[in-house]
mmCIF file with all atom_site columns, N, CA and C in Angstrom:
data_model
loop_
_atom_site.group_PDB
_atom_site.id
_atom_site.type_symbol
_atom_site.label_atom_id
_atom_site.label_alt_id
_atom_site.label_comp_id
_atom_site.label_asym_id
_atom_site.label_entity_id
_atom_site.label_seq_id
_atom_site.pdbx_PDB_ins_code
_atom_site.Cartn_x
_atom_site.Cartn_y
_atom_site.Cartn_z
_atom_site.occupancy
_atom_site.B_iso_or_equiv
_atom_site.pdbx_formal_charge
_atom_site.auth_seq_id
_atom_site.auth_comp_id
_atom_site.auth_asym_id
_atom_site.auth_atom_id
_atom_site.pdbx_PDB_model_num
ATOM 1   N N  . MET A 1 1  ? 0.822   -1.193 0.000   1.00 64.00 ? 1  MET A N  1
ATOM 2   C CA . MET A 1 1  ? 0.000   0.000  0.000   1.00 64.00 ? 1  MET A CA 1
ATOM 3   C C  . MET A 1 1  ? 0.866   1.258  0.000   1.00 64.00 ? 1  MET A C  1
ATOM 4   N N  . SER A 1 2  ? 2.022   1.179  0.604   1.00 89.00 ? 2  SER A N  1
ATOM 5   C CA . SER A 1 2  ? 2.936   2.304  0.617   1.00 89.00 ? 2  SER A CA 1
ATOM 6   C C  . SER A 1 2  ? 3.405   2.639  -0.798  1.00 89.00 ? 2  SER A C  1
ATOM 7   N N  . GLN A 1 3  ? 3.620   1.624  -1.600  1.00 92.00 ? 3  GLN A N  1
ATOM 8   C CA . GLN A 1 3  ? 4.022   1.840  -2.993  1.00 92.00 ? 3  GLN A CA 1
ATOM 9   C C  . GLN A 1 3  ? 2.927   2.589  -3.755  1.00 92.00 ? 3  GLN A C  1
ATOM 10  N N  . ASN A 1 4  ? 1.680   2.236  -3.503  1.00 94.00 ? 4  ASN A N  1
ATOM 11  C CA . ASN A 1 4  ? 0.548   2.895  -4.157  1.00 94.00 ? 4  ASN A CA 1
ATOM 12  C C  . ASN A 1 4  ? 0.504   4.381  -3.796  1.00 94.00 ? 4  ASN A C  1
ATOM 13  N N  . LEU A 1 5  ? 0.733   4.686  -2.532  1.00 94.00 ? 5  LEU A N  1
ATOM 14  C CA . LEU A 1 5  ? 0.749   6.092  -2.106  1.00 94.00 ? 5  LEU A CA 1
ATOM 15  C C  . LEU A 1 5  ? 1.925   6.834  -2.725  1.00 94.00 ? 5  LEU A C  1
ATOM 16  N N  . ASP A 1 6  ? 3.071   6.181  -2.784  1.00 94.00 ? 6  ASP A N  1
ATOM 17  C CA . ASP A 1 6  ? 4.242   6.803  -3.413  1.00 94.00 ? 6  ASP A CA 1
ATOM 18  C C  . ASP A 1 6  ? 3.983   7.080  -4.897  1.00 94.00 ? 6  ASP A C  1
ATOM 19  N N  . ASP A 1 7  ? 3.353   6.130  -5.560  1.00 95.00 ? 7  ASP A N  1
ATOM 20  C CA . ASP A 1 7  ? 3.026   6.316  -6.976  1.00 95.00 ? 7  ASP A CA 1
ATOM 21  C C  . ASP A 1 7  ? 2.053   7.479  -7.166  1.00 95.00 ? 7  ASP A C  1
ATOM 22  N N  . ARG A 1 8  ? 1.059   7.543  -6.310  1.00 96.00 ? 8  ARG A N  1
ATOM 23  C CA . ARG A 1 8  ? 0.084   8.628  -6.404  1.00 96.00 ? 8  ARG A CA 1
ATOM 24  C C  . ARG A 1 8  ? 0.741   9.977  -6.137  1.00 96.00 ? 8  ARG A C  1
ATOM 25  N N  . LEU A 1 9  ? 1.602   10.009 -5.128  1.00 96.00 ? 9  LEU A N  1
ATOM 26  C CA . LEU A 1 9  ? 2.303   11.246 -4.798  1.00 96.00 ? 9  LEU A CA 1
ATOM 27  C C  . LEU A 1 9  ? 3.208   11.673 -5.951  1.00 96.00 ? 9  LEU A C  1
ATOM 28  N N  . THR A 1 10 ? 3.916   10.727 -6.530  1.00 96.00 ? 10 THR A N  1
ATOM 29  C CA . THR A 1 10 ? 4.784   11.026 -7.668  1.00 96.00 ? 10 THR A CA 1
ATOM 30  C C  . THR A 1 10 ? 3.968   11.576 -8.834  1.00 96.00 ? 10 THR A C  1
ATOM 31  N N  . ARG A 1 11 ? 2.841   10.942 -9.091  1.00 97.00 ? 11 ARG A N  1
ATOM 32  C CA . ARG A 1 11 ? 1.969   11.391 -10.183 1.00 97.00 ? 11 ARG A CA 1
ATOM 33  C C  . ARG A 1 11 ? 1.445   12.806 -9.924  1.00 97.00 ? 11 ARG A C  1
ATOM 34  N N  . LEU A 1 12 ? 1.058   13.092 -8.693  1.00 97.00 ? 12 LEU A N  1
ATOM 35  C CA . LEU A 1 12 ? 0.587   14.438 -8.352  1.00 97.00 ? 12 LEU A CA 1
ATOM 36  C C  . LEU A 1 12 ? 1.701   15.472 -8.508  1.00 97.00 ? 12 LEU A C  1
ATOM 37  N N  . GLU A 1 13 ? 2.910   15.104 -8.122  1.00 97.00 ? 13 GLU A N  1
ATOM 38  C CA . GLU A 1 13 ? 4.042   16.014 -8.282  1.00 97.00 ? 13 GLU A CA 1
ATOM 39  C C  . GLU A 1 13 ? 4.312   16.280 -9.759  1.00 97.00 ? 13 GLU A C  1
ATOM 40  N N  . GLU A 1 14 ? 4.208   15.248 -10.579 1.00 97.00 ? 14 GLU A N  1
ATOM 41  C CA . GLU A 1 14 ? 4.402   15.424 -12.019 1.00 97.00 ? 14 GLU A CA 1
ATOM 42  C C  . GLU A 1 14 ? 3.326   16.340 -12.599 1.00 97.00 ? 14 GLU A C  1
ATOM 43  N N  . LEU A 1 15 ? 2.089   16.093 -12.210 1.00 98.00 ? 15 LEU A N  1
ATOM 44  C CA . LEU A 1 15 ? 0.998   16.939 -12.698 1.00 98.00 ? 15 LEU A CA 1
ATOM 45  C C  . LEU A 1 15 ? 1.195   18.393 -12.287 1.00 98.00 ? 15 LEU A C  1
ATOM 46  N N  . THR A 1 16 ? 1.599   18.593 -11.048 1.00 98.00 ? 16 THR A N  1
ATOM 47  C CA . THR A 1 16 ? 1.835   19.948 -10.550 1.00 98.00 ? 16 THR A CA 1
ATOM 48  C C  . THR A 1 16 ? 2.943   20.629 -11.348 1.00 98.00 ? 16 THR A C  1
ATOM 49  N N  . PHE A 1 17 ? 4.017   19.895 -11.612 1.00 98.00 ? 17 PHE A N  1
ATOM 50  C CA . PHE A 1 17 ? 5.124   20.453 -12.387 1.00 98.00 ? 17 PHE A CA 1
ATOM 51  C C  . PHE A 1 17 ? 4.647   20.901 -13.768 1.00 98.00 ? 17 PHE A C  1
ATOM 52  N N  . PHE A 1 18 ? 3.931   20.024 -14.462 1.00 98.00 ? 18 PHE A N  1
ATOM 53  C CA . PHE A 1 18 ? 3.480   20.356 -15.814 1.00 98.00 ? 18 PHE A CA 1
ATOM 54  C C  . PHE A 1 18 ? 2.429   21.465 -15.808 1.00 98.00 ? 18 PHE A C  1
ATOM 55  N N  . GLN A 1 19 ? 1.607   21.513 -14.774 1.00 98.00 ? 19 GLN A N  1
ATOM 56  C CA . GLN A 1 19 ? 0.632   22.599 -14.676 1.00 98.00 ? 19 GLN A CA 1
ATOM 57  C C  . GLN A 1 19 ? 1.336   23.933 -14.445 1.00 98.00 ? 19 GLN A C  1
ATOM 58  N N  . GLU A 1 20 ? 2.352   23.937 -13.605 1.00 98.00 ? 20 GLU A N  1
ATOM 59  C CA . GLU A 1 20 ? 3.109   25.168 -13.367 1.00 98.00 ? 20 GLU A CA 1
ATOM 60  C C  . GLU A 1 20 ? 3.806   25.617 -14.644 1.00 98.00 ? 20 GLU A C  1
ATOM 61  N N  . GLU A 1 21 ? 4.356   24.660 -15.376 1.00 98.00 ? 21 GLU A N  1
ATOM 62  C CA . GLU A 1 21 ? 5.010   24.981 -16.644 1.00 98.00 ? 21 GLU A CA 1
ATOM 63  C C  . GLU A 1 21 ? 4.007   25.580 -17.634 1.00 98.00 ? 21 GLU A C  1
ATOM 64  N N  . ARG A 1 22 ? 2.836   24.996 -17.710 1.00 98.00 ? 22 ARG A N  1
ATOM 65  C CA . ARG A 1 22 ? 1.791   25.485 -18.612 1.00 98.00 ? 22 ARG A CA 1
ATOM 66  C C  . ARG A 1 22 ? 1.331   26.884 -18.198 1.00 98.00 ? 22 ARG A C  1
ATOM 67  N N  . ILE A 1 23 ? 1.181   27.097 -16.902 1.00 99.00 ? 23 ILE A N  1
ATOM 68  C CA . ILE A 1 23 ? 0.768   28.416 -16.404 1.00 99.00 ? 23 ILE A CA 1
ATOM 69  C C  . ILE A 1 23 ? 1.805   29.467 -16.773 1.00 99.00 ? 23 ILE A C  1
ATOM 70  N N  . GLU A 1 24 ? 3.087   29.140 -16.658 1.00 98.00 ? 24 GLU A N  1
ATOM 71  C CA . GLU A 1 24 ? 4.138   30.087 -17.027 1.00 98.00 ? 24 GLU A CA 1
ATOM 72  C C  . GLU A 1 24 ? 4.076   30.425 -18.512 1.00 98.00 ? 24 GLU A C  1
ATOM 73  N N  . LYS A 1 25 ? 3.834   29.415 -19.355 1.00 99.00 ? 25 LYS A N  1
ATOM 74  C CA . LYS A 1 25 ? 3.723   29.663 -20.794 1.00 99.00 ? 25 LYS A CA 1
ATOM 75  C C  . LYS A 1 25 ? 2.499   30.520 -21.105 1.00 99.00 ? 25 LYS A C  1
ATOM 76  N N  . LEU A 1 26 ? 1.390   30.221 -20.453 1.00 99.00 ? 26 LEU A N  1
ATOM 77  C CA . LEU A 1 26 ? 0.177   31.010 -20.672 1.00 99.00 ? 26 LEU A CA 1
ATOM 78  C C  . LEU A 1 26 ? 0.369   32.446 -20.197 1.00 99.00 ? 26 LEU A C  1
ATOM 79  N N  . ASP A 1 27 ? 1.070   32.614 -19.094 1.00 99.00 ? 27 ASP A N  1
ATOM 80  C CA . ASP A 1 27 ? 1.338   33.956 -18.582 1.00 99.00 ? 27 ASP A CA 1
ATOM 81  C C  . ASP A 1 27 ? 2.197   34.739 -19.571 1.00 99.00 ? 27 ASP A C  1
ATOM 82  N N  . ALA A 1 28 ? 3.210   34.076 -20.136 1.00 98.00 ? 28 ALA A N  1
ATOM 83  C CA . ALA A 1 28 ? 4.064   34.741 -21.126 1.00 98.00 ? 28 ALA A CA 1
ATOM 84  C C  . ALA A 1 28 ? 3.255   35.126 -22.361 1.00 98.00 ? 28 ALA A C  1
ATOM 85  N N  . ALA A 1 29 ? 2.382   34.236 -22.800 1.00 99.00 ? 29 ALA A N  1
ATOM 86  C CA . ALA A 1 29 ? 1.548   34.535 -23.969 1.00 99.00 ? 29 ALA A CA 1
ATOM 87  C C  . ALA A 1 29 ? 0.603   35.691 -23.671 1.00 99.00 ? 29 ALA A C  1
ATOM 88  N N  . LEU A 1 30 ? 0.012   35.688 -22.497 1.00 99.00 ? 30 LEU A N  1
ATOM 89  C CA . LEU A 1 30 ? -0.908  36.758 -22.115 1.00 99.00 ? 30 LEU A CA 1
ATOM 90  C C  . LEU A 1 30 ? -0.182  38.096 -22.029 1.00 99.00 ? 30 LEU A C  1
ATOM 91  N N  . THR A 1 31 ? 1.022   38.083 -21.489 1.00 99.00 ? 31 THR A N  1
ATOM 92  C CA . THR A 1 31 ? 1.814   39.306 -21.392 1.00 99.00 ? 31 THR A CA 1
ATOM 93  C C  . THR A 1 31 ? 2.134   39.847 -22.785 1.00 99.00 ? 31 THR A C  1
ATOM 94  N N  . ALA A 1 32 ? 2.517   38.955 -23.702 1.00 99.00 ? 32 ALA A N  1
ATOM 95  C CA . ALA A 1 32 ? 2.816   39.381 -25.074 1.00 99.00 ? 32 ALA A CA 1
ATOM 96  C C  . ALA A 1 32 ? 1.573   39.949 -25.747 1.00 99.00 ? 32 ALA A C  1
ATOM 97  N N  . GLN A 1 33 ? 0.437   39.308 -25.549 1.00 99.00 ? 33 GLN A N  1
ATOM 98  C CA . GLN A 1 33 ? -0.802  39.803 -26.150 1.00 99.00 ? 33 GLN A CA 1
ATOM 99  C C  . GLN A 1 33 ? -1.198  41.151 -25.568 1.00 99.00 ? 33 GLN A C  1
ATOM 100 N N  . GLN A 1 34 ? -0.975  41.343 -24.282 1.00 99.00 ? 34 GLN A N  1
ATOM 101 C CA . GLN A 1 34 ? -1.301  42.629 -23.666 1.00 99.00 ? 34 GLN A CA 1
ATOM 102 C C  . GLN A 1 34 ? -0.421  43.732 -24.240 1.00 99.00 ? 34 GLN A C  1
ATOM 103 N N  . MET A 1 35 ? 0.859   43.410 -24.475 1.00 99.00 ? 35 MET A N  1
ATOM 104 C CA . MET A 1 35 ? 1.751   44.396 -25.085 1.00 99.00 ? 35 MET A CA 1
ATOM 105 C C  . MET A 1 35 ? 1.278   44.747 -26.494 1.00 99.00 ? 35 MET A C  1
ATOM 106 N N  . GLN A 1 36 ? 0.852   43.740 -27.254 1.00 99.00 ? 36 GLN A N  1
ATOM 107 C CA . GLN A 1 36 ? 0.325   43.995 -28.592 1.00 99.00 ? 36 GLN A CA 1
ATOM 108 C C  . GLN A 1 36 ? -0.930  44.857 -28.514 1.00 99.00 ? 36 GLN A C  1
ATOM 109 N N  . LEU A 1 37 ? -1.796  44.560 -27.581 1.00 98.00 ? 37 LEU A N  1
ATOM 110 C CA . LEU A 1 37 ? -3.025  45.333 -27.415 1.00 98.00 ? 37 LEU A CA 1
ATOM 111 C C  . LEU A 1 37 ? -2.706  46.778 -27.044 1.00 98.00 ? 37 LEU A C  1
ATOM 112 N N  . ASP A 1 38 ? -1.727  46.974 -26.172 1.00 98.00 ? 38 ASP A N  1
ATOM 113 C CA . ASP A 1 38 ? -1.320  48.333 -25.807 1.00 98.00 ? 38 ASP A CA 1
ATOM 114 C C  . ASP A 1 38 ? -0.823  49.094 -27.036 1.00 98.00 ? 38 ASP A C  1
ATOM 115 N N  . ASN A 1 39 ? -0.032  48.417 -27.883 1.00 99.00 ? 39 ASN A N  1
ATOM 116 C CA . ASN A 1 39 ? 0.471   49.057 -29.103 1.00 99.00 ? 39 ASN A CA 1
ATOM 117 C C  . ASN A 1 39 ? -0.669  49.413 -30.048 1.00 99.00 ? 39 ASN A C  1
ATOM 118 N N  . VAL A 1 40 ? -1.626  48.518 -30.197 1.00 98.00 ? 40 VAL A N  1
ATOM 119 C CA . VAL A 1 40 ? -2.774  48.785 -31.071 1.00 98.00 ? 40 VAL A CA 1
ATOM 120 C C  . VAL A 1 40 ? -3.576  49.968 -30.532 1.00 98.00 ? 40 VAL A C  1
ATOM 121 N N  . GLU A 1 41 ? -3.745  50.039 -29.218 1.00 98.00 ? 41 GLU A N  1
ATOM 122 C CA . GLU A 1 41 ? -4.474  51.166 -28.630 1.00 98.00 ? 41 GLU A CA 1
ATOM 123 C C  . GLU A 1 41 ? -3.755  52.479 -28.902 1.00 98.00 ? 41 GLU A C  1
ATOM 124 N N  . GLN A 1 42 ? -2.418  52.481 -28.817 1.00 98.00 ? 42 GLN A N  1
ATOM 125 C CA . GLN A 1 42 ? -1.659  53.693 -29.102 1.00 98.00 ? 42 GLN A CA 1
ATOM 126 C C  . GLN A 1 42 ? -1.794  54.090 -30.570 1.00 98.00 ? 42 GLN A C  1
ATOM 127 N N  . GLU A 1 43 ? -1.722  53.103 -31.460 1.00 98.00 ? 43 GLU A N  1
ATOM 128 C CA . GLU A 1 43 ? -1.877  53.393 -32.886 1.00 98.00 ? 43 GLU A CA 1
ATOM 129 C C  . GLU A 1 43 ? -3.276  53.912 -33.186 1.00 98.00 ? 43 GLU A C  1
ATOM 130 N N  . LEU A 1 44 ? -4.270  53.346 -32.541 1.00 98.00 ? 44 LEU A N  1
ATOM 131 C CA . LEU A 1 44 ? -5.648  53.803 -32.739 1.00 98.00 ? 44 LEU A CA 1
ATOM 132 C C  . LEU A 1 44 ? -5.816  55.236 -32.249 1.00 98.00 ? 44 LEU A C  1
ATOM 133 N N  . ALA A 1 45 ? -5.223  55.545 -31.117 1.00 98.00 ? 45 ALA A N  1
ATOM 134 C CA . ALA A 1 45 ? -5.300  56.912 -30.604 1.00 98.00 ? 45 ALA A CA 1
ATOM 135 C C  . ALA A 1 45 ? -4.630  57.887 -31.572 1.00 98.00 ? 45 ALA A C  1
ATOM 136 N N  . SER A 1 46 ? -3.496  57.495 -32.144 1.00 97.00 ? 46 SER A N  1
ATOM 137 C CA . SER A 1 46 ? -2.817  58.346 -33.128 1.00 97.00 ? 46 SER A CA 1
ATOM 138 C C  . SER A 1 46 ? -3.675  58.526 -34.371 1.00 97.00 ? 46 SER A C  1
ATOM 139 N N  . ALA A 1 47 ? -4.290  57.443 -34.825 1.00 97.00 ? 47 ALA A N  1
ATOM 140 C CA . ALA A 1 47 ? -5.150  57.527 -36.008 1.00 97.00 ? 47 ALA A CA 1
ATOM 141 C C  . ALA A 1 47 ? -6.344  58.435 -35.737 1.00 97.00 ? 47 ALA A C  1
ATOM 142 N N  . ARG A 1 48 ? -6.909  58.342 -34.551 1.00 97.00 ? 48 ARG A N  1
ATOM 143 C CA . ARG A 1 48 ? -8.034  59.219 -34.202 1.00 97.00 ? 48 ARG A CA 1
ATOM 144 C C  . ARG A 1 48 ? -7.612  60.680 -34.223 1.00 97.00 ? 48 ARG A C  1
ATOM 145 N N  . THR A 1 49 ? -6.414  60.956 -33.722 1.00 97.00 ? 49 THR A N  1
ATOM 146 C CA . THR A 1 49 ? -5.908  62.325 -33.716 1.00 97.00 ? 49 THR A CA 1
ATOM 147 C C  . THR A 1 49 ? -5.766  62.847 -35.139 1.00 97.00 ? 49 THR A C  1
ATOM 148 N N  . VAL A 1 50 ? -5.216  62.027 -36.021 1.00 96.00 ? 50 VAL A N  1
ATOM 149 C CA . VAL A 1 50 ? -5.051  62.430 -37.422 1.00 96.00 ? 50 VAL A CA 1
ATOM 150 C C  . VAL A 1 50 ? -6.415  62.648 -38.075 1.00 96.00 ? 50 VAL A C  1
ATOM 151 N N  . ILE A 1 51 ? -7.350  61.758 -37.820 1.00 95.00 ? 51 ILE A N  1
ATOM 152 C CA . ILE A 1 51 ? -8.689  61.885 -38.410 1.00 95.00 ? 51 ILE A CA 1
ATOM 153 C C  . ILE A 1 51 ? -9.369  63.156 -37.924 1.00 95.00 ? 51 ILE A C  1
ATOM 154 N N  . ARG A 1 52 ? -9.253  63.450 -36.635 1.00 95.00 ? 52 ARG A N  1
ATOM 155 C CA . ARG A 1 52 ? -9.850  64.684 -36.107 1.00 95.00 ? 52 ARG A CA 1
ATOM 156 C C  . ARG A 1 52 ? -9.226  65.911 -36.764 1.00 95.00 ? 52 ARG A C  1
ATOM 157 N N  . ALA A 1 53 ? -7.892  65.887 -36.914 1.00 93.00 ? 53 ALA A N  1
ATOM 158 C CA . ALA A 1 53 ? -7.213  67.024 -37.533 1.00 93.00 ? 53 ALA A CA 1
ATOM 159 C C  . ALA A 1 53 ? -7.669  67.198 -38.977 1.00 93.00 ? 53 ALA A C  1
ATOM 160 N N  . LEU A 1 54 ? -7.786  66.097 -39.703 1.00 92.00 ? 54 LEU A N  1
ATOM 161 C CA . LEU A 1 54 ? -8.257  66.183 -41.092 1.00 92.00 ? 54 LEU A CA 1
ATOM 162 C C  . LEU A 1 54 ? -9.703  66.659 -41.160 1.00 92.00 ? 54 LEU A C  1
ATOM 163 N N  . ARG A 1 55 ? -10.526 66.163 -40.254 1.00 91.00 ? 55 ARG A N  1
ATOM 164 C CA . ARG A 1 55 ? -11.931 66.585 -40.221 1.00 91.00 ? 55 ARG A CA 1
ATOM 165 C C  . ARG A 1 55 ? -12.024 68.083 -39.935 1.00 91.00 ? 55 ARG A C  1
ATOM 166 N N  . ASP A 1 56 ? -11.219 68.561 -38.979 1.00 89.00 ? 56 ASP A N  1
ATOM 167 C CA . ASP A 1 56 ? -11.217 69.992 -38.667 1.00 89.00 ? 56 ASP A CA 1
ATOM 168 C C  . ASP A 1 56 ? -10.738 70.810 -39.866 1.00 89.00 ? 56 ASP A C  1
ATOM 169 N N  . LYS A 1 57 ? -9.709  70.316 -40.534 1.00 87.00 ? 57 LYS A N  1
ATOM 170 C CA . LYS A 1 57 ? -9.175  71.029 -41.692 1.00 87.00 ? 57 LYS A CA 1
ATOM 171 C C  . LYS A 1 57 ? -10.213 71.083 -42.811 1.00 87.00 ? 57 LYS A C  1
ATOM 172 N N  . LEU A 1 58 ? -10.898 69.982 -43.033 1.00 83.00 ? 58 LEU A N  1
ATOM 173 C CA . LEU A 1 58 ? -11.929 69.961 -44.075 1.00 83.00 ? 58 LEU A CA 1
ATOM 174 C C  . LEU A 1 58 ? -13.105 70.858 -43.721 1.00 83.00 ? 58 LEU A C  1
ATOM 175 N N  . SER A 1 59 ? -13.452 70.928 -42.459 1.00 82.00 ? 59 SER A N  1
ATOM 176 C CA . SER A 1 59 ? -14.591 71.759 -42.066 1.00 82.00 ? 59 SER A CA 1
ATOM 177 C C  . SER A 1 59 ? -14.269 73.245 -42.177 1.00 82.00 ? 59 SER A C  1
ATOM 178 N N  . GLN A 1 60 ? -12.995 73.609 -42.202 1.00 82.00 ? 60 GLN A N  1
ATOM 179 C CA . GLN A 1 60 ? -12.600 75.008 -42.321 1.00 82.00 ? 60 GLN A CA 1
ATOM 180 C C  . GLN A 1 60 ? -12.591 75.481 -43.772 1.00 82.00 ? 60 GLN A C  1
ATOM 181 N N  . GLN A 1 61 ? -12.589 74.556 -44.722 1.00 75.00 ? 61 GLN A N  1
ATOM 182 C CA . GLN A 1 61 ? -12.590 74.942 -46.130 1.00 75.00 ? 61 GLN A CA 1
ATOM 183 C C  . GLN A 1 61 ? -14.009 75.303 -46.555 1.00 75.00 ? 61 GLN A C  1
ATOM 184 N N  . PRO A 1 62 ? -14.126 76.258 -47.454 1.00 74.00 ? 62 PRO A N  1
ATOM 185 C CA . PRO A 1 62 ? -15.461 76.577 -47.968 1.00 74.00 ? 62 PRO A CA 1
ATOM 186 C C  . PRO A 1 62 ? -16.024 75.376 -48.730 1.00 74.00 ? 62 PRO A C  1
ATOM 187 N N  . GLU A 1 63 ? -17.327 75.227 -48.667 1.00 73.00 ? 63 GLU A N  1
ATOM 188 C CA . GLU A 1 63 ? -17.951 74.061 -49.282 1.00 73.00 ? 63 GLU A CA 1
ATOM 189 C C  . GLU A 1 63 ? -17.855 74.072 -50.801 1.00 73.00 ? 63 GLU A C  1
ATOM 190 N N  . ASN A 1 64 ? -17.743 75.244 -51.397 1.00 72.00 ? 64 ASN A N  1
ATOM 191 C CA . ASN A 1 64 ? -17.699 75.317 -52.853 1.00 72.00 ? 64 ASN A CA 1
ATOM 192 C C  . ASN A 1 64 ? -16.275 75.376 -53.395 1.00 72.00 ? 64 ASN A C  1
ATOM 193 N N  . SER A 1 65 ? -15.284 75.069 -52.589 1.00 70.00 ? 65 SER A N  1
ATOM 194 C CA . SER A 1 65 ? -13.903 75.116 -53.068 1.00 70.00 ? 65 SER A CA 1
ATOM 195 C C  . SER A 1 65 ? -13.632 73.929 -53.982 1.00 70.00 ? 65 SER A C  1
ATOM 196 N N  . LEU A 1 66 ? -12.681 74.142 -54.885 1.00 69.00 ? 66 LEU A N  1
ATOM 197 C CA . LEU A 1 66 ? -12.332 73.084 -55.829 1.00 69.00 ? 66 LEU A CA 1
ATOM 198 C C  . LEU A 1 66 ? -11.580 71.962 -55.108 1.00 69.00 ? 66 LEU A C  1
ATOM 199 N N  . PRO A 1 67 ? -11.801 70.740 -55.517 1.00 70.00 ? 67 PRO A N  1
ATOM 200 C CA . PRO A 1 67 ? -11.013 69.655 -54.949 1.00 70.00 ? 67 PRO A CA 1
ATOM 201 C C  . PRO A 1 67 ? -9.564  69.778 -55.421 1.00 70.00 ? 67 PRO A C  1
ATOM 202 N N  . PRO A 1 68 ? -8.624  69.237 -54.701 1.00 70.00 ? 68 PRO A N  1
ATOM 203 C CA . PRO A 1 68 ? -7.201  69.423 -55.039 1.00 70.00 ? 68 PRO A CA 1
ATOM 204 C C  . PRO A 1 68 ? -6.849  69.005 -56.464 1.00 70.00 ? 68 PRO A C  1
ATOM 205 N N  . HIS A 1 69 ? -7.465  67.978 -57.003 1.00 74.00 ? 69 HIS A N  1
ATOM 206 C CA . HIS A 1 69 ? -7.109  67.539 -58.356 1.00 74.00 ? 69 HIS A CA 1
ATOM 207 C C  . HIS A 1 69 ? -7.656  68.481 -59.434 1.00 74.00 ? 69 HIS A C  1
ATOM 208 N N  . SER A 1 70 ? -8.577  69.365 -59.085 1.00 70.00 ? 70 SER A N  1
ATOM 209 C CA . SER A 1 70 ? -9.147  70.300 -60.063 1.00 70.00 ? 70 SER A CA 1
ATOM 210 C C  . SER A 1 70 ? -8.504  71.674 -59.998 1.00 70.00 ? 70 SER A C  1
ATOM 211 N N  . MET A 1 71 ? -7.660  71.901 -59.041 1.00 65.00 ? 71 MET A N  1
ATOM 212 C CA . MET A 1 71 ? -7.051  73.219 -58.878 1.00 65.00 ? 71 MET A CA 1
ATOM 213 C C  . MET A 1 71 ? -5.968  73.425 -59.938 1.00 65.00 ? 71 MET A C  1
ATOM 214 N N  . PRO A 1 72 ? -5.834  74.656 -60.415 1.00 68.00 ? 72 PRO A N  1
ATOM 215 C CA . PRO A 1 72 ? -4.783  74.929 -61.417 1.00 68.00 ? 72 PRO A CA 1
ATOM 216 C C  . PRO A 1 72 ? -3.403  74.785 -60.779 1.00 68.00 ? 72 PRO A C  1
ATOM 217 N N  . GLU A 1 73 ? -2.478  74.352 -61.610 1.00 69.00 ? 73 GLU A N  1
ATOM 218 C CA . GLU A 1 73 ? -1.113  74.194 -61.101 1.00 69.00 ? 73 GLU A CA 1
ATOM 219 C C  . GLU A 1 73 ? -0.482  75.562 -60.916 1.00 69.00 ? 73 GLU A C  1
ATOM 220 N N  . ARG A 1 74 ? 0.337   75.644 -59.918 1.00 61.00 ? 74 ARG A N  1
ATOM 221 C CA . ARG A 1 74 ? 1.046   76.900 -59.654 1.00 61.00 ? 74 ARG A CA 1
ATOM 222 C C  . ARG A 1 74 ? 2.518   76.687 -59.955 1.00 61.00 ? 74 ARG A C  1
ATOM 223 N N  . TRP A 1 75 ? 3.066   77.596 -60.735 1.00 51.00 ? 75 TRP A N  1
ATOM 224 C CA . TRP A 1 75 ? 4.482   77.489 -61.085 1.00 51.00 ? 75 TRP A CA 1
ATOM 225 C C  . TRP A 1 75 ? 5.264   78.516 -60.394 1.00 51.00 ? 75 TRP A C  1
#
């Protein structure tokens, strides 16, 4: 019966080891994904800033102004 308990204990120790290893890998993956998400959020904030600036610039132009491709060239 002692052998059975030793086997069970060994098996539990093995399971614990592999679970800890898996948790560490999952933690590393989660950390990497969070860093990617942070970068995407920063890029989105930058894009929003550019869009707002363009929207403001367009709203300041008169509505009947020529589009850039129709304007005469300046030499």
